[in-house]
Amino acid sequence: MADEAQALREAVELRINGGTRAGAAARLNALGFVGTLGSTFTGKTVARLFRTPAIAGLKPGPDGKLIDAGHPGAITLEQFAQLQAMDAAEDEKRDASRKANPQPDYDYAFSSTDLVVCGLCGANQQGLRTNAGNPGYCCSAGPRADRPGDCGRVRISAEILEDHLGEEIVARLMEPGTQKALEKARGELEKQLAAARADLETVGQGLDNLGGMVLRHEITAASAAKARQEGAQQQKALRRRIRILERAAATPVSGSVQELVTWWNSAPSQAKAGLAMLMLHRVDVHPGGQGARKLKPGRVVLWWRDRPAPPPIRRVA
């Protein structure tokens, strides 16, 4: 415990003396310390650690103000105050930069659709801001606090991806036969929606029967507990799938081509995502190089629903 406190003090001193959070994380890792879940420290986890009042022997009181937690802190109150002041100064500088250079509001419209995937491993691309606060998409199979991760190597700016998808979708909306293709796609997704709802009901009935099976000695309590955990995971995945399909099925597809284009230009992000699902099987995002600001040919591959379905992505080692 004393060794951990000493390592933490060293990392804090590095930060207070002008070092980065990533440098403090590297120091903790070099000393052989890991986070609470056994993962290595990163700049992000160190930032959370340094904001935790407990490291200075404090805790929030009933009125929200910090009070003595009743245990010694690993760092002094003065050091904790310095860390807070540094965070406040950086936040103020970042806010000033954003006000001086306003950016379009990209809110990860496609990250909740399972539509945009990593071109290396096939995992969903999730919305994620960079350390500078810029919105982007990142492969969701990267390392996390609860797992090592096996990819996470593909990132792309939300501005680049969403603007490109918007341009391509609007261009496709202007082609003849668009409305007929959208009606067909919606019919297919409505069938998938009905099947997902039926599967959810089946899983729920199976979970309800587990208690009786244990009482009748058909399965053990341990087997029931495992089945209940697996069933809960299935329910979670099915409910997410149902929400996605409901959004797509509710997307308007009637009207002229010009009306559809006008609707797209003013529609909320969730509605745009629903229309994108009606038009696309999948969107593959491939690596683009460090700090790439332009979309190179072949980096984003769109698989349209009115064309053959895409092949499965083979994981690249």
PDB file of C-alpha atoms in Angstrom:
ATOM      1  CA  MET A   1       0.000   0.000   0.000  1.00  0.00           C
ATOM      2  CA  ALA A   2       2.844   2.344   0.852  1.00  0.00           C
ATOM      3  CA  ASP A   3       4.483   1.529  -2.492  1.00  0.00           C
ATOM      4  CA  GLU A   4       1.255   2.384  -4.341  1.00  0.00           C
ATOM      5  CA  ALA A   5       0.962   5.696  -2.503  1.00  0.00           C
ATOM      6  CA  GLN A   6       4.579   6.548  -3.330  1.00  0.00           C
ATOM      7  CA  ALA A   7       4.060   5.673  -7.014  1.00  0.00           C
ATOM      8  CA  LEU A   8       0.942   7.835  -7.110  1.00  0.00           C
ATOM      9  CA  ARG A   9       2.805  10.755  -5.543  1.00  0.00           C
ATOM     10  CA  GLU A  10       5.547  10.440  -8.157  1.00  0.00           C
ATOM     11  CA  ALA A  11       2.987  10.442 -10.977  1.00  0.00           C
ATOM     12  CA  VAL A  12       1.225  13.470  -9.496  1.00  0.00           C
ATOM     13  CA  GLU A  13       4.524  15.354  -9.173  1.00  0.00           C
ATOM     14  CA  LEU A  14       5.272  14.652 -12.842  1.00  0.00           C
ATOM     15  CA  ARG A  15       1.910  16.123 -13.781  1.00  0.00           C
ATOM     16  CA  ILE A  16       2.202  19.171 -11.504  1.00  0.00           C
ATOM     17  CA  ASN A  17       5.661  19.925 -12.886  1.00  0.00           C
ATOM     18  CA  GLY A  18       4.292  20.236 -16.407  1.00  0.00           C
ATOM     19  CA  GLY A  19       4.126  16.632 -17.528  1.00  0.00           C
ATOM     20  CA  THR A  20       1.217  15.105 -19.430  1.00  0.00           C
ATOM     21  CA  ARG A  21      -1.307  12.635 -18.090  1.00  0.00           C
ATOM     22  CA  ALA A  22       0.059  10.109 -20.586  1.00  0.00           C
ATOM     23  CA  GLY A  23       3.516  10.609 -19.055  1.00  0.00           C
ATOM     24  CA  ALA A  24       2.106  10.029 -15.578  1.00  0.00           C
ATOM     25  CA  ALA A  25       0.406   6.869 -16.855  1.00  0.00           C
ATOM     26  CA  ALA A  26       3.678   5.643 -18.327  1.00  0.00           C
ATOM     27  CA  ARG A  27       5.363   6.216 -14.965  1.00  0.00           C
ATOM     28  CA  LEU A  28       2.766   4.133 -13.113  1.00  0.00           C
ATOM     29  CA  ASN A  29       3.015   1.373 -15.711  1.00  0.00           C
ATOM     30  CA  ALA A  30       6.809   1.374 -15.522  1.00  0.00           C
ATOM     31  CA  LEU A  31       6.593   0.898 -11.757  1.00  0.00           C
ATOM     32  CA  GLY A  32       4.430  -2.176 -12.322  1.00  0.00           C
ATOM     33  CA  PHE A  33       1.087  -0.808 -11.100  1.00  0.00           C
ATOM     34  CA  VAL A  34      -2.261  -1.480 -12.777  1.00  0.00           C
ATOM     35  CA  GLY A  35      -5.784  -0.117 -12.463  1.00  0.00           C
ATOM     36  CA  THR A  36      -8.542  -1.572 -10.313  1.00  0.00           C
ATOM     37  CA  LEU A  37      -9.599  -3.980 -13.083  1.00  0.00           C
ATOM     38  CA  GLY A  38      -6.064  -5.086 -13.871  1.00  0.00           C
ATOM     39  CA  SER A  39      -5.608  -2.942 -16.984  1.00  0.00           C
ATOM     40  CA  THR A  40      -2.639  -0.699 -17.673  1.00  0.00           C
ATOM     41  CA  PHE A  41      -2.931   3.020 -17.036  1.00  0.00           C
ATOM     42  CA  THR A  42      -3.688   5.431 -19.866  1.00  0.00           C
ATOM     43  CA  GLY A  43      -3.912   9.201 -20.011  1.00  0.00           C
ATOM     44  CA  LYS A  44      -7.700   8.919 -19.688  1.00  0.00           C
ATOM     45  CA  THR A  45      -7.653   6.646 -16.630  1.00  0.00           C
ATOM     46  CA  VAL A  46      -5.010   8.820 -14.972  1.00  0.00           C
ATOM     47  CA  ALA A  47      -7.209  11.876 -15.583  1.00  0.00           C
ATOM     48  CA  ARG A  48     -10.076  10.150 -13.758  1.00  0.00           C
ATOM     49  CA  LEU A  49      -7.745   9.050 -10.958  1.00  0.00           C
ATOM     50  CA  PHE A  50      -6.358  12.549 -10.454  1.00  0.00           C
ATOM     51  CA  ARG A  51      -9.911  13.957 -10.204  1.00  0.00           C
ATOM     52  CA  THR A  52     -10.874  11.469  -7.474  1.00  0.00           C
ATOM     53  CA  PRO A  53     -11.027  13.292  -4.090  1.00  0.00           C
ATOM     54  CA  ALA A  54     -10.198  10.060  -2.215  1.00  0.00           C
ATOM     55  CA  ILE A  55      -6.541  10.281  -3.281  1.00  0.00           C
ATOM     56  CA  ALA A  56      -6.287  13.365  -1.051  1.00  0.00           C
ATOM     57  CA  GLY A  57      -8.330  11.856   1.791  1.00  0.00           C
ATOM     58  CA  LEU A  58     -11.509  13.730   0.809  1.00  0.00           C
ATOM     59  CA  LYS A  59     -15.102  12.860  -0.117  1.00  0.00           C
ATOM     60  CA  PRO A  60     -18.169  14.851  -1.211  1.00  0.00           C
ATOM     61  CA  GLY A  61     -20.301  16.045   1.701  1.00  0.00           C
ATOM     62  CA  PRO A  62     -24.110  16.302   1.782  1.00  0.00           C
ATOM     63  CA  ASP A  63     -23.947  19.735   0.164  1.00  0.00           C
ATOM     64  CA  GLY A  64     -21.534  18.565  -2.535  1.00  0.00           C
ATOM     65  CA  LYS A  65     -18.516  20.245  -0.977  1.00  0.00           C
ATOM     66  CA  LEU A  66     -15.422  18.152  -0.244  1.00  0.00           C
ATOM     67  CA  ILE A  67     -14.899  17.111   3.365  1.00  0.00           C
ATOM     68  CA  ASP A  68     -12.488  14.888   5.287  1.00  0.00           C
ATOM     69  CA  ALA A  69     -13.121  11.245   4.349  1.00  0.00           C
ATOM     70  CA  GLY A  70     -11.659   9.893   7.579  1.00  0.00           C
ATOM     71  CA  HIS A  71      -8.673   8.214   5.967  1.00  0.00           C
ATOM     72  CA  PRO A  72      -5.230   9.519   4.986  1.00  0.00           C
ATOM     73  CA  GLY A  73      -4.695  10.611   1.420  1.00  0.00           C
ATOM     74  CA  ALA A  74      -1.881   9.501  -0.843  1.00  0.00           C
ATOM     75  CA  ILE A  75      -1.253  13.128  -1.851  1.00  0.00           C
ATOM     76  CA  THR A  76      -1.537  16.417  -0.004  1.00  0.00           C
ATOM     77  CA  LEU A  77      -4.487  18.790  -0.175  1.00  0.00           C
ATOM     78  CA  GLU A  78      -2.213  21.314  -1.870  1.00  0.00           C
ATOM     79  CA  GLN A  79      -1.272  18.821  -4.587  1.00  0.00           C
ATOM     80  CA  PHE A  80      -4.923  17.946  -5.177  1.00  0.00           C
ATOM     81  CA  ALA A  81      -5.796  21.636  -5.464  1.00  0.00           C
ATOM     82  CA  GLN A  82      -2.998  22.074  -8.010  1.00  0.00           C
ATOM     83  CA  LEU A  83      -4.357  19.192 -10.094  1.00  0.00           C
ATOM     84  CA  GLN A  84      -7.837  20.718 -10.022  1.00  0.00           C
ATOM     85  CA  ALA A  85      -6.482  24.120 -11.025  1.00  0.00           C
ATOM     86  CA  MET A  86      -4.602  22.595 -13.971  1.00  0.00           C
ATOM     87  CA  ASP A  87      -7.770  20.816 -15.152  1.00  0.00           C
ATOM     88  CA  ALA A  88      -9.781  24.040 -14.891  1.00  0.00           C
ATOM     89  CA  ALA A  89      -7.157  25.982 -16.863  1.00  0.00           C
ATOM     90  CA  GLU A  90      -7.088  23.354 -19.632  1.00  0.00           C
ATOM     91  CA  ASP A  91     -10.901  23.256 -19.805  1.00  0.00           C
ATOM     92  CA  GLU A  92     -11.019  27.048 -20.101  1.00  0.00           C
ATOM     93  CA  LYS A  93      -8.395  27.014 -22.863  1.00  0.00           C
ATOM     94  CA  ARG A  94     -10.265  24.257 -24.734  1.00  0.00           C
ATOM     95  CA  ASP A  95     -13.585  26.108 -24.463  1.00  0.00           C
ATOM     96  CA  ALA A  96     -11.999  29.308 -25.750  1.00  0.00           C
ATOM     97  CA  SER A  97     -10.529  27.419 -28.699  1.00  0.00           C
ATOM     98  CA  ARG A  98     -13.899  25.907 -29.575  1.00  0.00           C
ATOM     99  CA  LYS A  99     -15.616  29.305 -29.417  1.00  0.00           C
ATOM    100  CA  ALA A 100     -12.955  30.824 -31.645  1.00  0.00           C
ATOM    101  CA  ASN A 101     -13.122  27.909 -34.111  1.00  0.00           C
ATOM    102  CA  PRO A 102     -16.696  26.583 -34.049  1.00  0.00           C
ATOM    103  CA  GLN A 103     -17.168  23.186 -35.668  1.00  0.00           C
ATOM    104  CA  PRO A 104     -20.303  21.596 -37.123  1.00  0.00           C
ATOM    105  CA  ASP A 105     -22.234  19.486 -34.631  1.00  0.00           C
ATOM    106  CA  TYR A 106     -21.477  15.862 -35.411  1.00  0.00           C
ATOM    107  CA  ASP A 107     -23.324  13.649 -32.955  1.00  0.00           C
ATOM    108  CA  TYR A 108     -22.391  10.146 -34.137  1.00  0.00           C
ATOM    109  CA  ALA A 109     -25.639   9.645 -36.043  1.00  0.00           C
ATOM    110  CA  PHE A 110     -24.511   6.265 -37.371  1.00  0.00           C
ATOM    111  CA  SER A 111     -22.786   4.785 -34.318  1.00  0.00           C
ATOM    112  CA  SER A 112     -26.023   3.330 -32.899  1.00  0.00           C
ATOM    113  CA  THR A 113     -27.112   1.496 -36.051  1.00  0.00           C
ATOM    114  CA  ASP A 114     -24.571  -1.373 -36.375  1.00  0.00           C
ATOM    115  CA  LEU A 115     -24.200  -0.008 -39.901  1.00  0.00           C
ATOM    116  CA  VAL A 116     -20.653   1.380 -39.791  1.00  0.00           C
ATOM    117  CA  VAL A 117     -18.018  -1.243 -39.035  1.00  0.00           C
ATOM    118  CA  CYS A 118     -14.252  -1.622 -38.826  1.00  0.00           C
ATOM    119  CA  GLY A 119     -12.825  -2.802 -42.138  1.00  0.00           C
ATOM    120  CA  LEU A 120     -10.164  -4.858 -40.330  1.00  0.00           C
ATOM    121  CA  CYS A 121     -12.246  -6.870 -37.854  1.00  0.00           C
ATOM    122  CA  GLY A 122     -15.932  -6.166 -38.518  1.00  0.00           C
ATOM    123  CA  ALA A 123     -16.648  -4.644 -35.081  1.00  0.00           C
ATOM    124  CA  ASN A 124     -19.003  -1.657 -34.834  1.00  0.00           C
ATOM    125  CA  GLN A 125     -17.567   1.810 -35.138  1.00  0.00           C
ATOM    126  CA  GLN A 126     -18.586   3.760 -32.031  1.00  0.00           C
ATOM    127  CA  GLY A 127     -18.655   7.492 -31.431  1.00  0.00           C
ATOM    128  CA  LEU A 128     -15.559   8.704 -29.605  1.00  0.00           C
ATOM    129  CA  ARG A 129     -13.975  12.113 -29.076  1.00  0.00           C
ATOM    130  CA  THR A 130     -10.240  12.567 -29.430  1.00  0.00           C
ATOM    131  CA  ASN A 131      -8.070  14.010 -26.660  1.00  0.00           C
ATOM    132  CA  ALA A 132      -8.542  17.382 -28.369  1.00  0.00           C
ATOM    133  CA  GLY A 133     -12.329  16.995 -28.128  1.00  0.00           C
ATOM    134  CA  ASN A 134     -12.928  16.393 -31.845  1.00  0.00           C
ATOM    135  CA  PRO A 135     -15.768  13.941 -32.603  1.00  0.00           C
ATOM    136  CA  GLY A 136     -14.884  10.774 -34.467  1.00  0.00           C
ATOM    137  CA  TYR A 137     -15.596   7.093 -34.919  1.00  0.00           C
ATOM    138  CA  CYS A 138     -13.402   4.303 -33.582  1.00  0.00           C
ATOM    139  CA  CYS A 139     -13.413   0.498 -33.803  1.00  0.00           C
ATOM    140  CA  SER A 140     -15.175  -0.779 -30.665  1.00  0.00           C
ATOM    141  CA  ALA A 141     -12.944  -3.874 -30.358  1.00  0.00           C
ATOM    142  CA  GLY A 142     -10.065  -1.931 -28.809  1.00  0.00           C
ATOM    143  CA  PRO A 143      -8.775  -2.405 -25.262  1.00  0.00           C
ATOM    144  CA  ARG A 144     -11.016  -1.370 -22.386  1.00  0.00           C
ATOM    145  CA  ALA A 145     -10.804  -1.473 -18.610  1.00  0.00           C
ATOM    146  CA  ASP A 146     -12.557  -4.866 -18.537  1.00  0.00           C
ATOM    147  CA  ARG A 147     -10.782  -6.559 -21.463  1.00  0.00           C
ATOM    148  CA  PRO A 148      -7.531  -6.406 -23.443  1.00  0.00           C
ATOM    149  CA  GLY A 149      -9.161  -5.890 -26.874  1.00  0.00           C
ATOM    150  CA  ASP A 150      -7.872  -7.239 -30.170  1.00  0.00           C
ATOM    151  CA  CYS A 151      -8.274  -4.369 -32.661  1.00  0.00           C
ATOM    152  CA  GLY A 152      -9.344  -0.751 -32.154  1.00  0.00           C
ATOM    153  CA  ARG A 153      -6.957   0.318 -34.899  1.00  0.00           C
ATOM    154  CA  VAL A 154      -9.390   2.110 -37.233  1.00  0.00           C
ATOM    155  CA  ARG A 155     -10.457   5.677 -36.482  1.00  0.00           C
ATOM    156  CA  ILE A 156     -12.058   8.307 -38.664  1.00  0.00           C
ATOM    157  CA  SER A 157     -13.226  11.880 -38.160  1.00  0.00           C
ATOM    158  CA  ALA A 158     -17.004  12.207 -37.741  1.00  0.00           C
ATOM    159  CA  GLU A 159     -16.873  15.171 -40.095  1.00  0.00           C
ATOM    160  CA  ILE A 160     -15.229  13.123 -42.855  1.00  0.00           C
ATOM    161  CA  LEU A 161     -17.457  10.067 -42.426  1.00  0.00           C
ATOM    162  CA  GLU A 162     -20.828  11.753 -41.898  1.00  0.00           C
ATOM    163  CA  ASP A 163     -20.341  14.325 -44.658  1.00  0.00           C
ATOM    164  CA  HIS A 164     -19.301  11.582 -47.084  1.00  0.00           C
ATOM    165  CA  LEU A 165     -22.267   9.359 -46.205  1.00  0.00           C
ATOM    166  CA  GLY A 166     -24.629  12.309 -46.495  1.00  0.00           C
ATOM    167  CA  GLU A 167     -23.342  13.232 -49.954  1.00  0.00           C
ATOM    168  CA  GLU A 168     -23.525   9.635 -51.190  1.00  0.00           C
ATOM    169  CA  ILE A 169     -27.031   9.065 -49.798  1.00  0.00           C
ATOM    170  CA  VAL A 170     -28.399  12.294 -51.289  1.00  0.00           C
ATOM    171  CA  ALA A 171     -26.871  11.373 -54.666  1.00  0.00           C
ATOM    172  CA  ARG A 172     -28.481   7.920 -54.465  1.00  0.00           C
ATOM    173  CA  LEU A 173     -31.854   9.434 -53.485  1.00  0.00           C
ATOM    174  CA  MET A 174     -31.864  11.322 -56.782  1.00  0.00           C
ATOM    175  CA  GLU A 175     -31.609   8.141 -58.859  1.00  0.00           C
ATOM    176  CA  PRO A 176     -34.727   6.675 -60.512  1.00  0.00           C
ATOM    177  CA  GLY A 177     -36.449   3.893 -58.592  1.00  0.00           C
ATOM    178  CA  THR A 178     -35.314   5.152 -55.198  1.00  0.00           C
ATOM    179  CA  GLN A 179     -38.734   5.086 -53.544  1.00  0.00           C
ATOM    180  CA  LYS A 180     -39.494   1.558 -54.773  1.00  0.00           C
ATOM    181  CA  ALA A 181     -36.163   0.323 -53.418  1.00  0.00           C
ATOM    182  CA  LEU A 182     -36.807   1.997 -50.056  1.00  0.00           C
ATOM    183  CA  GLU A 183     -40.260   0.399 -49.786  1.00  0.00           C
ATOM    184  CA  LYS A 184     -38.758  -3.022 -50.480  1.00  0.00           C
ATOM    185  CA  ALA A 185     -35.999  -2.486 -47.905  1.00  0.00           C
ATOM    186  CA  ARG A 186     -38.481  -1.367 -45.276  1.00  0.00           C
ATOM    187  CA  GLY A 187     -40.562  -4.493 -45.881  1.00  0.00           C
ATOM    188  CA  GLU A 188     -37.492  -6.662 -45.338  1.00  0.00           C
ATOM    189  CA  LEU A 189     -36.540  -4.848 -42.132  1.00  0.00           C
ATOM    190  CA  GLU A 190     -40.111  -5.101 -40.823  1.00  0.00           C
ATOM    191  CA  LYS A 191     -39.856  -8.894 -41.194  1.00  0.00           C
ATOM    192  CA  GLN A 192     -36.566  -8.843 -39.284  1.00  0.00           C
ATOM    193  CA  LEU A 193     -38.232  -6.692 -36.623  1.00  0.00           C
ATOM    194  CA  ALA A 194     -41.084  -9.185 -36.193  1.00  0.00           C
ATOM    195  CA  ALA A 195     -38.580 -12.057 -35.931  1.00  0.00           C
ATOM    196  CA  ALA A 196     -36.500 -10.195 -33.335  1.00  0.00           C
ATOM    197  CA  ARG A 197     -39.604  -9.504 -31.227  1.00  0.00           C
ATOM    198  CA  ALA A 198     -40.562 -13.181 -31.403  1.00  0.00           C
ATOM    199  CA  ASP A 199     -37.038 -14.200 -30.367  1.00  0.00           C
ATOM    200  CA  LEU A 200     -37.166 -11.792 -27.425  1.00  0.00           C
ATOM    201  CA  GLU A 201     -40.441 -13.312 -26.253  1.00  0.00           C
ATOM    202  CA  THR A 202     -39.014 -16.836 -26.579  1.00  0.00           C
ATOM    203  CA  VAL A 203     -35.930 -15.944 -24.539  1.00  0.00           C
ATOM    204  CA  GLY A 204     -38.110 -14.343 -21.862  1.00  0.00           C
ATOM    205  CA  GLN A 205     -40.298 -17.444 -21.612  1.00  0.00           C
ATOM    206  CA  GLY A 206     -37.200 -19.614 -21.295  1.00  0.00           C
ATOM    207  CA  LEU A 207     -35.921 -17.488 -18.417  1.00  0.00           C
ATOM    208  CA  ASP A 208     -39.310 -17.677 -16.688  1.00  0.00           C
ATOM    209  CA  ASN A 209     -39.163 -21.490 -16.836  1.00  0.00           C
ATOM    210  CA  LEU A 210     -35.743 -21.840 -15.227  1.00  0.00           C
ATOM    211  CA  GLY A 211     -37.026 -21.705 -11.648  1.00  0.00           C
ATOM    212  CA  GLY A 212     -39.491 -24.529 -12.235  1.00  0.00           C
ATOM    213  CA  MET A 213     -36.820 -26.648 -13.923  1.00  0.00           C
ATOM    214  CA  VAL A 214     -34.613 -26.331 -10.830  1.00  0.00           C
ATOM    215  CA  LEU A 215     -37.487 -27.310  -8.532  1.00  0.00           C
ATOM    216  CA  ARG A 216     -38.189 -30.368 -10.677  1.00  0.00           C
ATOM    217  CA  HIS A 217     -34.480 -31.241 -10.551  1.00  0.00           C
ATOM    218  CA  GLU A 218     -34.224 -31.051 -14.339  1.00  0.00           C
ATOM    219  CA  ILE A 219     -31.205 -28.758 -14.067  1.00  0.00           C
ATOM    220  CA  THR A 220     -28.962 -27.629 -11.235  1.00  0.00           C
ATOM    221  CA  ALA A 221     -29.120 -24.208  -9.644  1.00  0.00           C
ATOM    222  CA  ALA A 222     -25.652 -23.452 -11.032  1.00  0.00           C
ATOM    223  CA  SER A 223     -26.783 -24.354 -14.566  1.00  0.00           C
ATOM    224  CA  ALA A 224     -29.857 -22.164 -14.128  1.00  0.00           C
ATOM    225  CA  ALA A 225     -27.717 -19.238 -12.991  1.00  0.00           C
ATOM    226  CA  LYS A 226     -25.480 -19.584 -16.046  1.00  0.00           C
ATOM    227  CA  ALA A 227     -28.487 -19.886 -18.372  1.00  0.00           C
ATOM    228  CA  ARG A 228     -30.075 -16.834 -16.753  1.00  0.00           C
ATOM    229  CA  GLN A 229     -26.905 -14.790 -17.343  1.00  0.00           C
ATOM    230  CA  GLU A 230     -26.694 -15.881 -20.980  1.00  0.00           C
ATOM    231  CA  GLY A 231     -30.405 -15.192 -21.460  1.00  0.00           C
ATOM    232  CA  ALA A 232     -30.044 -11.696 -20.031  1.00  0.00           C
ATOM    233  CA  GLN A 233     -27.255 -10.983 -22.515  1.00  0.00           C
ATOM    234  CA  GLN A 234     -29.446 -12.268 -25.363  1.00  0.00           C
ATOM    235  CA  GLN A 235     -32.299 -10.041 -24.221  1.00  0.00           C
ATOM    236  CA  LYS A 236     -30.023  -7.008 -24.124  1.00  0.00           C
ATOM    237  CA  ALA A 237     -28.755  -7.668 -27.656  1.00  0.00           C
ATOM    238  CA  LEU A 238     -32.260  -8.316 -29.004  1.00  0.00           C
ATOM    239  CA  ARG A 239     -33.698  -5.166 -27.424  1.00  0.00           C
ATOM    240  CA  ARG A 240     -30.917  -3.107 -28.983  1.00  0.00           C
ATOM    241  CA  ARG A 241     -31.568  -4.740 -32.366  1.00  0.00           C
ATOM    242  CA  ILE A 242     -35.298  -4.048 -32.028  1.00  0.00           C
ATOM    243  CA  ARG A 243     -34.687  -0.362 -31.267  1.00  0.00           C
ATOM    244  CA  ILE A 244     -32.493  -0.067 -34.359  1.00  0.00           C
ATOM    245  CA  LEU A 245     -34.997  -1.829 -36.622  1.00  0.00           C
ATOM    246  CA  GLU A 246     -37.921   0.215 -35.251  1.00  0.00           C
ATOM    247  CA  ARG A 247     -36.083   3.412 -36.118  1.00  0.00           C
ATOM    248  CA  ALA A 248     -35.490   2.240 -39.692  1.00  0.00           C
ATOM    249  CA  ALA A 249     -39.056   0.948 -40.135  1.00  0.00           C
ATOM    250  CA  ALA A 250     -40.472   4.308 -39.011  1.00  0.00           C
ATOM    251  CA  THR A 251     -38.477   6.287 -41.597  1.00  0.00           C
ATOM    252  CA  PRO A 252     -40.693   8.013 -44.207  1.00  0.00           C
ATOM    253  CA  VAL A 253     -40.070   6.762 -47.743  1.00  0.00           C
ATOM    254  CA  SER A 254     -42.980   8.335 -49.620  1.00  0.00           C
ATOM    255  CA  GLY A 255     -42.864  11.443 -51.753  1.00  0.00           C
ATOM    256  CA  SER A 256     -40.916  12.587 -54.761  1.00  0.00           C
ATOM    257  CA  VAL A 257     -37.161  12.415 -55.055  1.00  0.00           C
ATOM    258  CA  GLN A 258     -36.890  16.136 -54.341  1.00  0.00           C
ATOM    259  CA  GLU A 259     -39.109  15.768 -51.274  1.00  0.00           C
ATOM    260  CA  LEU A 260     -36.893  12.976 -49.948  1.00  0.00           C
ATOM    261  CA  VAL A 261     -33.768  15.076 -50.492  1.00  0.00           C
ATOM    262  CA  THR A 262     -35.394  18.067 -48.751  1.00  0.00           C
ATOM    263  CA  TRP A 263     -36.403  15.801 -45.873  1.00  0.00           C
ATOM    264  CA  TRP A 264     -32.838  14.502 -45.542  1.00  0.00           C
ATOM    265  CA  ASN A 265     -31.347  17.988 -45.364  1.00  0.00           C
ATOM    266  CA  SER A 266     -33.567  18.947 -42.410  1.00  0.00           C
ATOM    267  CA  ALA A 267     -34.121  15.595 -40.684  1.00  0.00           C
ATOM    268  CA  PRO A 268     -32.769  14.868 -37.177  1.00  0.00           C
ATOM    269  CA  SER A 269     -29.728  12.600 -36.910  1.00  0.00           C
ATOM    270  CA  GLN A 270     -31.649   9.547 -35.697  1.00  0.00           C
ATOM    271  CA  ALA A 271     -34.014   9.768 -38.666  1.00  0.00           C
ATOM    272  CA  LYS A 272     -31.076  10.052 -41.076  1.00  0.00           C
ATOM    273  CA  ALA A 273     -29.589   6.949 -39.516  1.00  0.00           C
ATOM    274  CA  GLY A 274     -32.871   5.107 -40.094  1.00  0.00           C
ATOM    275  CA  LEU A 275     -32.913   6.050 -43.782  1.00  0.00           C
ATOM    276  CA  ALA A 276     -29.273   5.031 -44.134  1.00  0.00           C
ATOM    277  CA  MET A 277     -30.217   1.577 -42.826  1.00  0.00           C
ATOM    278  CA  LEU A 278     -32.908   1.291 -45.513  1.00  0.00           C
ATOM    279  CA  MET A 279     -30.376   2.138 -48.207  1.00  0.00           C
ATOM    280  CA  LEU A 280     -27.239   0.330 -47.048  1.00  0.00           C
ATOM    281  CA  HIS A 281     -26.268  -3.184 -45.986  1.00  0.00           C
ATOM    282  CA  ARG A 282     -23.070  -1.996 -44.352  1.00  0.00           C
ATOM    283  CA  VAL A 283     -20.369   0.691 -44.386  1.00  0.00           C
ATOM    284  CA  ASP A 284     -16.767  -0.528 -44.054  1.00  0.00           C
ATOM    285  CA  VAL A 285     -14.173   1.919 -42.741  1.00  0.00           C
ATOM    286  CA  HIS A 286     -10.524   1.077 -43.437  1.00  0.00           C
ATOM    287  CA  PRO A 287      -7.345   2.620 -41.987  1.00  0.00           C
ATOM    288  CA  GLY A 288      -6.503   6.033 -43.374  1.00  0.00           C
ATOM    289  CA  GLY A 289      -3.156   6.911 -41.862  1.00  0.00           C
ATOM    290  CA  GLN A 290      -2.227   8.992 -38.828  1.00  0.00           C
ATOM    291  CA  GLY A 291      -4.135  12.275 -38.753  1.00  0.00           C
ATOM    292  CA  ALA A 292      -5.632  11.789 -42.237  1.00  0.00           C
ATOM    293  CA  ARG A 293      -7.894  14.761 -43.047  1.00  0.00           C
ATOM    294  CA  LYS A 294      -8.944  13.751 -46.544  1.00  0.00           C
ATOM    295  CA  LEU A 295     -10.910  10.699 -47.608  1.00  0.00           C
ATOM    296  CA  LYS A 296      -8.723   8.503 -49.782  1.00  0.00           C
ATOM    297  CA  PRO A 297     -10.381   6.305 -52.447  1.00  0.00           C
ATOM    298  CA  GLY A 298     -11.392   2.947 -51.019  1.00  0.00           C
ATOM    299  CA  ARG A 299     -11.149   3.969 -47.388  1.00  0.00           C
ATOM    300  CA  VAL A 300     -14.938   4.032 -46.864  1.00  0.00           C
ATOM    301  CA  VAL A 301     -16.807   1.305 -48.767  1.00  0.00           C
ATOM    302  CA  LEU A 302     -20.596   1.560 -49.063  1.00  0.00           C
ATOM    303  CA  TRP A 303     -22.611  -1.620 -49.670  1.00  0.00           C
ATOM    304  CA  TRP A 304     -26.012  -0.581 -51.076  1.00  0.00           C
ATOM    305  CA  ARG A 305     -29.104  -2.697 -50.444  1.00  0.00           C
ATOM    306  CA  ASP A 306     -30.128  -2.742 -54.104  1.00  0.00           C
ATOM    307  CA  ARG A 307     -26.898  -4.608 -54.855  1.00  0.00           C
ATOM    308  CA  PRO A 308     -25.557  -7.994 -53.636  1.00  0.00           C
ATOM    309  CA  ALA A 309     -24.960  -8.294 -49.894  1.00  0.00           C
ATOM    310  CA  PRO A 310     -21.325  -7.796 -48.778  1.00  0.00           C
ATOM    311  CA  PRO A 311     -19.130 -10.743 -47.797  1.00  0.00           C
ATOM    312  CA  PRO A 312     -18.218 -11.225 -44.124  1.00  0.00           C
ATOM    313  CA  ILE A 313     -15.155  -9.305 -43.008  1.00  0.00           C
ATOM    314  CA  ARG A 314     -12.168 -11.532 -42.359  1.00  0.00           C
ATOM    315  CA  ARG A 315     -10.241 -10.423 -39.344  1.00  0.00           C
ATOM    316  CA  VAL A 316      -6.818  -9.016 -40.241  1.00  0.00           C
ATOM    317  CA  ALA A 317      -4.101 -10.036 -37.791  1.00  0.00           C
TER     318      ALA A 317
END
